[in-house]
């Protein structure tokens, strides 16, 4: 075994290595359904499904899919927000040996078309809210097998839709009617091997042409066990009957799919689903619940929660067992504030290509601002950014490369990118980090976000951290924009806290006190909001593109 010094930092009941069951993902759910059949698995809009009810519905849908001719290796798109139908369709698709293609409902028509054609999609499960886009697109790409639902169909006291009320095309199916019309709850007799593809997780259209990371059943099973075993210090103290998960992070995103949905299904947790992040609705949910065991979130979401007027009254430290941050680095200032509120906090790092798991902070000894250490069976190295062939020393920035059981099989229908990113099992991530003497990792920035101004390398993440320390700043991000003299220069985009006012000169002066001269932003723009991805990550690339479109020069 390779030297893994970080293992000495693991919590007392986290294993150094895990024996992963060689089973398809849905078998983890069947174990829970057999053990806790009457516990609520999913809750949304005043309605609940027990684990046994969920099992029956997913098996009926699986057998209905089989009768439609959907089978092993076929690609099935899931194009819905968080809702019971998403979970049912996910488990049903895997049960017939098909491959789940996660699709963001907010994707543009062109992005959806690319994914449908790239995967040669066999079938699509979508919601009535997207029909205006899906109807002409399905006809254009020749997609015949379309299943439609409405989020309200699984909500208490809502008027249920039908194929007639939705005026579905001939040959299309209504989700609930498809399940009601199939009484077969037998397990589909499909042969599985661990390396069978289970999910195609697209990396998102915000980074150029989307790439579909192929995640196998072995990948997802490994990620679920890595995540749940890492949570042993907290999870083992909570009886199964009391375990809950806040399902706010979108399940079409790898973070939500693994850390909320799959971990919830395996650990016997009730998932409280929210189709969208609505702050007031979320605070009302927190107020109603006695306790939330696990709350996966992103920094922008956490910022909104702790700044909400109800935050102090709700005594969040008692309400939330573990608040986990991922998706983007969390500002140290925000971490300190969360901890001061008494909230048990943990930050980690992962990607679509690593099935969401990668590194995480030990629960008993986490360090502010760190993304932690490699979770069991993962190996991380930091490679020289310029040469790419040498490990850097502690304290020096290097690109994260990672090897482990949750690292993807490759990119779907893209051998060139697969060969570029995967070498001998090592995944090049494009993330830049430094390691301290103990092996804790700290994200510096994305390799592609590095700014070269006047010959100096600037990692905008460092500047972002300083901006977040300003008492009047709610959100901030810095971007490199073209500059005729320096090559690039720094511009800061800032959202102020409600009721606050500050000038660009004050922001620049604040930065001058804490940064060397070449790292200080030259321009400051105040906004009411910043562009974000579906999981709330601030999109630096979109701001760069805005500036490029202006043709701005300093």
XYZ file of C-alpha atoms in Angstrom:
554
model
C 0.000 0.000 0.000
C 1.247 3.476 -0.859
C 2.228 5.757 1.991
C -0.862 7.612 3.188
C 0.245 9.772 6.136
C -3.117 11.557 6.315
C -4.743 8.410 7.704
C -3.348 9.228 11.154
C -5.675 12.250 11.129
C -8.850 10.183 10.636
C -11.536 10.258 13.311
C -11.454 7.404 15.819
C -14.168 5.302 14.147
C -13.443 5.958 10.469
C -11.773 3.004 8.721
C -8.528 3.418 6.781
C -9.965 1.235 4.026
C -13.448 -0.028 3.147
C -14.654 -3.337 1.742
C -17.173 -2.209 -0.865
C -20.070 -4.542 -1.707
C -19.968 -5.594 -5.330
C -23.649 -4.892 -5.939
C -25.706 -2.496 -8.063
C -26.630 0.797 -6.408
C -30.310 -0.047 -5.949
C -29.413 -3.001 -3.724
C -28.314 -0.547 -1.035
C -31.844 0.853 -1.067
C -33.453 -2.597 -0.943
C -31.478 -3.302 2.237
C -32.963 -0.213 3.887
C -36.488 -0.884 2.616
C -36.384 -4.380 4.092
C -35.049 -3.103 7.418
C -37.184 0.032 7.893
C -40.205 -0.498 5.627
C -42.562 1.859 7.478
C -40.202 4.776 8.003
C -40.749 7.827 5.784
C -38.184 7.816 2.992
C -39.322 10.974 1.175
C -41.278 13.980 2.358
C -42.432 16.941 0.272
C -45.349 19.335 0.325
C -47.082 17.643 3.219
C -46.936 14.178 1.622
C -44.717 11.215 2.527
C -43.604 7.939 0.960
C -42.331 5.183 3.230
C -39.350 3.100 2.181
C -41.710 0.232 1.328
C -44.010 2.458 -0.721
C -40.981 3.817 -2.538
C -39.825 0.261 -3.234
C -43.201 -0.718 -4.680
C -43.429 2.356 -6.893
C -39.921 2.077 -8.241
C -40.379 -1.620 -9.065
C -43.684 -0.954 -10.825
C -42.028 1.777 -12.861
C -38.996 -0.416 -13.555
C -41.179 -3.198 -14.948
C -43.209 -0.663 -16.917
C -39.966 0.646 -18.431
C -39.033 -2.914 -19.335
C -42.348 -3.362 -21.152
C -41.591 -0.149 -23.073
C -38.436 -1.819 -24.374
C -35.967 0.030 -22.159
C -33.175 -2.246 -21.020
C -29.521 -2.751 -20.233
C -27.279 0.073 -21.400
C -30.060 2.355 -22.661
C -29.721 6.006 -21.649
C -32.658 7.532 -19.761
C -32.697 11.263 -19.095
C -33.999 12.560 -15.763
C -35.036 16.167 -16.318
C -36.695 17.225 -13.070
C -36.058 19.198 -9.885
C -35.984 17.461 -6.505
C -39.225 15.520 -6.050
C -40.286 11.946 -5.236
C -40.612 11.202 -8.957
C -36.897 11.873 -9.433
C -35.937 9.283 -6.812
C -38.451 6.737 -8.131
C -37.266 7.181 -11.729
C -33.605 7.007 -10.683
C -34.034 3.680 -8.903
C -36.306 2.278 -11.625
C -33.892 3.182 -14.415
C -30.984 1.498 -12.649
C -33.126 -1.562 -11.882
C -33.622 -2.352 -15.579
C -29.909 -1.932 -16.222
C -30.310 1.395 -18.005
C -28.060 4.411 -17.456
C -29.329 7.552 -15.731
C -28.494 10.791 -17.562
C -28.893 13.657 -15.101
C -30.190 16.841 -16.754
C -30.546 20.267 -15.199
C -34.094 21.596 -15.856
C -32.561 25.051 -16.214
C -30.393 24.015 -19.158
C -31.015 25.841 -22.388
C -32.517 24.145 -25.387
C -29.097 23.834 -27.020
C -27.547 22.269 -23.933
C -30.374 19.746 -23.689
C -30.112 18.949 -27.387
C -26.372 18.343 -27.067
C -26.884 15.905 -24.172
C -29.697 14.042 -25.949
C -27.643 13.624 -29.110
C -24.340 12.940 -27.349
C -25.853 10.093 -25.330
C -28.253 8.907 -28.074
C -30.911 9.000 -25.393
C -33.592 6.285 -25.438
C -36.119 7.832 -23.056
C -36.748 10.954 -21.001
C -38.595 11.573 -17.725
C -39.536 15.228 -17.432
C -42.062 17.552 -15.783
C -44.953 19.509 -17.203
C -43.098 22.764 -16.429
C -40.601 21.929 -19.197
C -43.015 20.806 -21.912
C -42.737 24.018 -23.936
C -39.042 23.221 -24.477
C -39.197 19.415 -24.554
C -42.064 19.045 -27.064
C -40.311 20.584 -30.099
C -36.914 19.277 -28.995
C -38.076 15.657 -28.711
C -39.539 15.879 -32.187
C -36.340 17.367 -33.577
C -34.017 14.702 -32.130
C -36.487 11.851 -32.713
C -37.023 10.999 -29.036
C -40.167 8.864 -28.885
C -40.248 7.578 -25.289
C -41.147 10.533 -23.074
C -42.662 10.212 -19.592
C -44.208 13.322 -18.059
C -45.109 14.156 -14.465
C -46.032 17.194 -12.406
C -44.336 18.001 -9.117
C -47.783 18.612 -7.624
C -48.802 15.002 -8.299
C -46.913 13.922 -5.160
C -47.964 16.824 -2.956
C -50.805 16.723 -0.436
C -54.086 18.414 -1.371
C -52.894 19.231 -4.899
C -54.952 18.569 -8.015
C -53.415 15.574 -9.789
C -52.612 15.777 -13.474
C -53.375 13.155 -16.104
C -52.190 12.443 -19.612
C -55.415 14.090 -20.770
C -55.036 17.248 -18.673
C -51.439 17.640 -19.893
C -52.531 16.930 -23.476
C -49.612 14.581 -24.000
C -48.478 13.562 -27.454
C -49.487 10.183 -28.811
C -47.098 7.563 -27.510
C -45.986 9.645 -24.529
C -46.740 8.352 -21.015
C -47.921 9.959 -17.804
C -45.672 9.048 -14.846
C -48.402 8.191 -12.323
C -50.574 6.393 -14.881
C -47.581 4.302 -15.974
C -47.027 3.152 -12.383
C -50.739 2.560 -11.731
C -50.987 0.480 -14.908
C -48.253 -1.963 -13.884
C -48.891 -4.297 -10.938
C -45.595 -6.205 -11.299
C -43.389 -5.564 -8.241
C -40.930 -8.366 -8.990
C -37.240 -7.587 -9.233
C -36.140 -7.270 -12.874
C -33.810 -10.142 -13.720
C -30.924 -8.093 -15.077
C -27.293 -9.266 -14.826
C -24.980 -6.665 -13.277
C -21.232 -6.294 -12.871
C -19.716 -3.504 -10.755
C -18.177 -1.789 -13.775
C -21.508 -1.373 -15.559
C -22.193 2.337 -16.241
C -24.897 3.661 -13.911
C -24.926 7.428 -14.362
C -23.740 9.924 -16.950
C -23.095 13.116 -15.003
C -22.492 16.119 -17.218
C -20.008 18.614 -15.885
C -22.229 21.565 -16.893
C -22.343 23.931 -19.806
C -20.608 26.714 -17.859
C -17.149 25.357 -18.700
C -17.497 25.103 -22.469
C -18.886 21.993 -24.179
C -20.363 19.747 -21.468
C -18.558 16.462 -20.771
C -20.448 13.443 -19.477
C -18.578 11.697 -16.673
C -19.435 7.990 -16.764
C -19.966 6.796 -13.187
C -20.253 3.047 -12.705
C -22.257 1.172 -10.108
C -18.932 0.529 -8.346
C -18.153 4.263 -8.387
C -21.458 5.287 -6.802
C -21.442 2.466 -4.240
C -17.891 3.463 -3.258
C -18.854 7.136 -2.942
C -21.852 6.295 -0.732
C -19.724 4.159 1.586
C -16.921 6.727 1.689
C -19.396 9.485 2.629
C -21.368 7.512 5.214
C -18.314 5.895 6.825
C -16.669 9.322 7.058
C -19.732 10.537 8.979
C -19.416 7.748 11.585
C -18.534 10.110 14.474
C -21.960 11.742 14.118
C -24.081 9.146 12.322
C -23.404 6.307 14.757
C -24.830 8.408 17.598
C -28.178 8.956 15.878
C -30.766 6.135 15.886
C -32.053 5.162 12.444
C -35.580 6.251 13.373
C -34.365 9.825 13.880
C -32.109 10.238 10.846
C -33.035 12.996 8.395
C -31.482 14.759 5.400
C -32.255 18.191 3.968
C -32.692 17.572 0.231
C -32.183 21.122 -0.991
C -29.129 20.620 -3.223
C -30.409 19.570 -6.682
C -30.396 15.810 -7.175
C -29.463 16.188 -10.838
C -26.126 17.475 -9.489
C -23.579 14.883 -8.322
C -23.330 16.440 -4.843
C -27.067 16.137 -4.234
C -27.312 12.741 -5.943
C -24.634 11.164 -3.748
C -24.606 13.046 -0.434
C -28.386 13.551 -0.166
C -30.253 10.994 -2.243
C -28.042 7.902 -2.289
C -26.608 8.375 1.196
C -30.113 9.039 2.504
C -31.466 5.880 0.881
C -28.626 3.780 2.293
C -28.497 5.287 5.799
C -32.260 5.080 6.361
C -32.739 8.843 6.523
C -35.970 10.683 5.745
C -35.258 13.083 2.890
C -37.066 16.422 3.071
C -37.212 17.448 -0.582
C -37.319 21.001 -1.901
C -37.835 21.428 -5.675
C -35.998 24.760 -5.511
C -34.048 26.760 -2.979
C -36.554 29.159 -1.463
C -35.024 30.721 1.642
C -38.259 31.476 3.482
C -39.659 28.001 2.739
C -36.415 26.432 3.948
C -36.426 28.432 7.194
C -40.073 27.417 7.757
C -39.088 23.752 7.250
C -36.202 24.057 9.722
C -38.581 25.653 12.227
C -41.054 22.746 11.921
C -38.485 19.954 12.277
C -36.986 18.945 15.606
C -33.624 18.148 14.077
C -31.880 17.749 10.713
C -29.145 15.101 10.866
C -27.305 16.122 7.741
C -27.599 19.308 5.725
C -25.444 19.380 2.555
C -25.235 22.934 1.216
C -23.083 25.407 -0.712
C -21.554 28.669 0.582
C -24.150 30.982 -0.997
C -26.948 28.951 0.594
C -25.230 28.967 3.981
C -24.692 32.737 3.747
C -28.410 33.248 3.130
C -29.410 30.980 6.025
C -27.174 32.538 8.698
C -28.135 36.069 7.611
C -31.875 35.325 7.731
C -33.857 37.215 10.407
C -35.046 33.879 11.889
C -31.535 32.443 12.254
C -30.963 33.489 15.860
C -34.495 32.654 16.993
C -34.321 29.133 15.531
C -31.151 28.285 17.491
C -29.628 26.586 14.446
C -26.841 24.957 16.443
C -29.440 22.704 18.059
C -31.469 22.213 14.902
C -28.713 21.041 12.539
C -26.543 18.025 13.303
C -23.961 18.540 10.564
C -23.842 21.360 8.043
C -21.674 20.246 5.151
C -20.317 22.664 2.563
C -19.226 21.670 -0.916
C -19.466 22.821 -4.520
C -17.166 25.804 -3.950
C -14.646 26.929 -1.329
C -16.257 28.469 1.731
C -14.888 31.805 2.983
C -13.110 31.506 6.351
C -15.139 34.415 7.699
C -18.368 32.513 7.047
C -16.991 29.316 8.608
C -16.142 31.164 11.814
C -19.612 32.654 11.953
C -21.270 29.250 11.506
C -19.131 27.708 14.238
C -19.847 30.607 16.589
C -23.548 29.816 16.178
C -22.854 26.332 17.523
C -23.391 24.551 14.216
C -21.282 21.438 13.657
C -19.608 22.250 10.346
C -17.566 20.262 7.861
C -16.149 21.238 4.478
C -15.050 18.891 1.719
C -14.120 18.748 -1.943
C -15.158 16.570 -4.852
C -16.180 16.687 -8.507
C -18.554 15.029 -10.945
C -15.551 13.008 -12.077
C -14.953 11.704 -8.527
C -18.634 10.916 -7.877
C -18.676 13.865 -5.456
C -16.267 12.377 -2.895
C -12.610 13.319 -2.726
C -11.392 14.952 0.457
C -13.111 16.033 3.653
C -12.353 17.446 7.074
C -12.327 15.037 10.008
C -15.320 15.825 12.209
C -13.287 15.946 15.410
C -10.374 17.988 14.076
C -11.460 20.069 11.095
C -9.496 23.145 10.139
C -11.043 26.413 9.035
C -10.612 27.015 5.323
C -9.315 23.520 4.590
C -10.994 20.973 2.329
C -9.532 18.344 4.620
C -7.691 15.158 3.729
C -8.391 12.262 1.343
C -11.290 10.055 2.453
C -10.686 6.276 2.772
C -9.048 4.639 -0.258
C -8.423 7.943 -2.070
C -4.903 9.125 -2.832
C -4.156 12.780 -3.610
C -1.001 14.364 -4.959
C -0.228 18.009 -5.695
C 1.668 18.399 -8.965
C 3.705 21.348 -10.194
C 1.352 23.613 -12.172
C 3.959 24.404 -14.837
C 5.779 21.099 -15.375
C 2.994 18.767 -14.256
C 5.554 16.090 -13.485
C 6.753 16.835 -9.957
C 5.130 16.804 -6.533
C 5.311 20.206 -4.860
C 6.513 20.784 -1.306
C 4.175 21.635 1.604
C 2.999 25.231 1.311
C 3.543 25.375 -2.463
C 0.552 25.458 -4.844
C 0.038 22.414 -7.036
C -2.699 20.846 -9.140
C -4.736 18.180 -7.373
C -4.552 14.785 -9.022
C -6.541 11.983 -7.439
C -6.900 8.216 -7.632
C -9.591 6.177 -5.900
C -12.573 3.826 -6.242
C -15.016 6.655 -6.987
C -13.013 8.150 -9.876
C -15.045 7.979 -13.082
C -14.659 5.413 -15.833
C -14.149 8.190 -18.392
C -16.145 10.709 -20.427
C -19.066 9.425 -22.463
C -18.335 9.344 -26.176
C -15.233 11.503 -25.666
C -12.024 9.431 -25.754
C -9.840 12.498 -26.368
C -10.864 14.220 -23.124
C -10.729 10.904 -21.264
C -7.142 10.344 -22.336
C -6.284 13.941 -21.457
C -7.749 13.847 -17.937
C -7.179 10.195 -16.906
C -3.716 8.652 -16.868
C -3.074 5.302 -15.160
C -6.095 5.879 -12.937
C -4.979 9.370 -11.898
C -7.491 12.139 -12.587
C -6.184 15.627 -13.343
C -8.679 17.940 -11.649
C -7.620 21.462 -12.634
C -7.981 22.554 -8.984
C -4.985 24.210 -7.355
C -4.306 23.578 -3.672
C -1.597 23.795 -1.049
C -0.954 21.293 1.743
C 0.195 22.193 5.234
C 2.770 20.179 7.181
C 0.067 17.839 8.492
C -1.380 17.131 5.051
C -4.537 19.237 5.261
C -5.389 20.656 1.828
C -6.446 24.223 1.055
C -7.965 25.168 -2.302
C -6.169 28.091 -3.911
C -8.181 28.282 -7.120
C -9.032 26.666 -10.396
C -6.059 26.286 -12.690
C -7.935 28.044 -15.481
C -8.951 30.901 -13.142
C -5.370 31.867 -12.354
C -4.718 35.477 -13.408
C -1.399 36.681 -14.772
C -1.107 40.428 -14.212
C 2.157 42.210 -14.933
C 3.985 38.880 -14.820
C 2.593 37.950 -11.400
C 0.427 34.865 -10.839
C -2.708 35.781 -8.865
C -5.188 33.247 -7.495
C -8.483 35.183 -7.259
C -9.678 32.908 -4.472
C -7.191 34.624 -2.128
C -8.653 38.038 -2.998
C -12.204 36.721 -2.565
C -11.324 35.670 0.997
C -10.229 39.210 1.857
C -13.395 40.732 0.399
C -15.561 38.412 2.504
C -13.833 39.747 5.606
C -15.287 43.212 4.979
C -18.152 43.625 7.482
C -20.548 45.054 4.875
C -19.982 42.420 2.161
C -22.442 39.551 1.712
C -21.039 37.957 -1.476
C -17.938 38.672 -3.526
C -15.899 37.308 -6.384
C -12.934 38.589 -8.378
C -12.293 38.133 -12.069
C -9.351 38.738 -14.356
C -10.282 41.047 -17.242
C -8.176 42.092 -20.241
C -5.727 44.930 -19.690
C -3.603 46.455 -22.472
C -0.655 47.107 -20.161
C -0.725 44.372 -17.497
C -2.224 41.619 -19.666
C -4.976 41.140 -17.101
C -6.216 43.119 -14.143
C -8.487 42.329 -11.218
C -12.110 43.384 -10.967
C -14.252 42.675 -7.900
C -18.007 42.060 -8.047
C -19.744 42.617 -4.721
C -23.199 42.136 -3.194
C -23.609 44.119 0.008
C -25.516 43.040 3.082
C -29.054 44.495 3.275
C -29.098 48.150 4.286
C -25.340 48.623 3.950
C -23.504 51.163 1.800
C -19.846 51.426 0.858
C -17.833 52.944 -2.015
C -15.457 51.270 -4.406
C -12.620 53.379 -2.951
C -13.338 52.007 0.521
C -13.268 48.424 -0.795
C -9.957 49.002 -2.565
C -8.472 50.653 0.532
C -9.624 47.686 2.638
C -7.847 45.296 0.255
C -4.659 47.373 0.273
C -4.379 46.807 3.999
C -4.420 43.038 3.582
C -2.963 42.256 0.146
C 0.220 42.996 -1.704
C -0.224 45.747 -4.295
C -0.500 43.576 -7.427
C -3.338 41.523 -5.860
C -5.546 44.529 -5.065
C -8.606 44.887 -7.357
C -8.397 47.901 -9.646
C -12.141 47.954 -10.325
C -15.174 47.299 -8.139
C -18.743 46.739 -9.321
C -21.683 46.500 -6.911
C -24.591 44.240 -7.840
C -27.832 43.092 -6.275
C -26.981 39.477 -7.167
C -24.260 37.414 -8.807
C -24.730 34.747 -11.504
C -24.911 31.278 -9.984
C -25.144 27.673 -11.078
C -28.018 25.385 -10.132
C -26.278 24.493 -6.864
C -25.511 28.099 -5.990
C -21.892 28.284 -7.105
C -20.949 31.801 -8.222
C -20.031 31.611 -11.903
C -16.762 33.424 -12.406
C -16.717 32.411 -16.059
C -19.976 34.247 -16.839
C -18.583 37.468 -15.410
C -15.427 37.077 -17.495
C -17.566 36.574 -20.587
C -19.558 39.723 -19.779
C -16.363 41.747 -19.649
C -15.060 40.188 -22.847
C -18.314 41.125 -24.586
C -17.831 44.737 -23.513
C -14.381 44.779 -25.070
C -13.273 46.566 -21.928
C -9.688 47.718 -21.575
C -8.172 49.608 -18.687
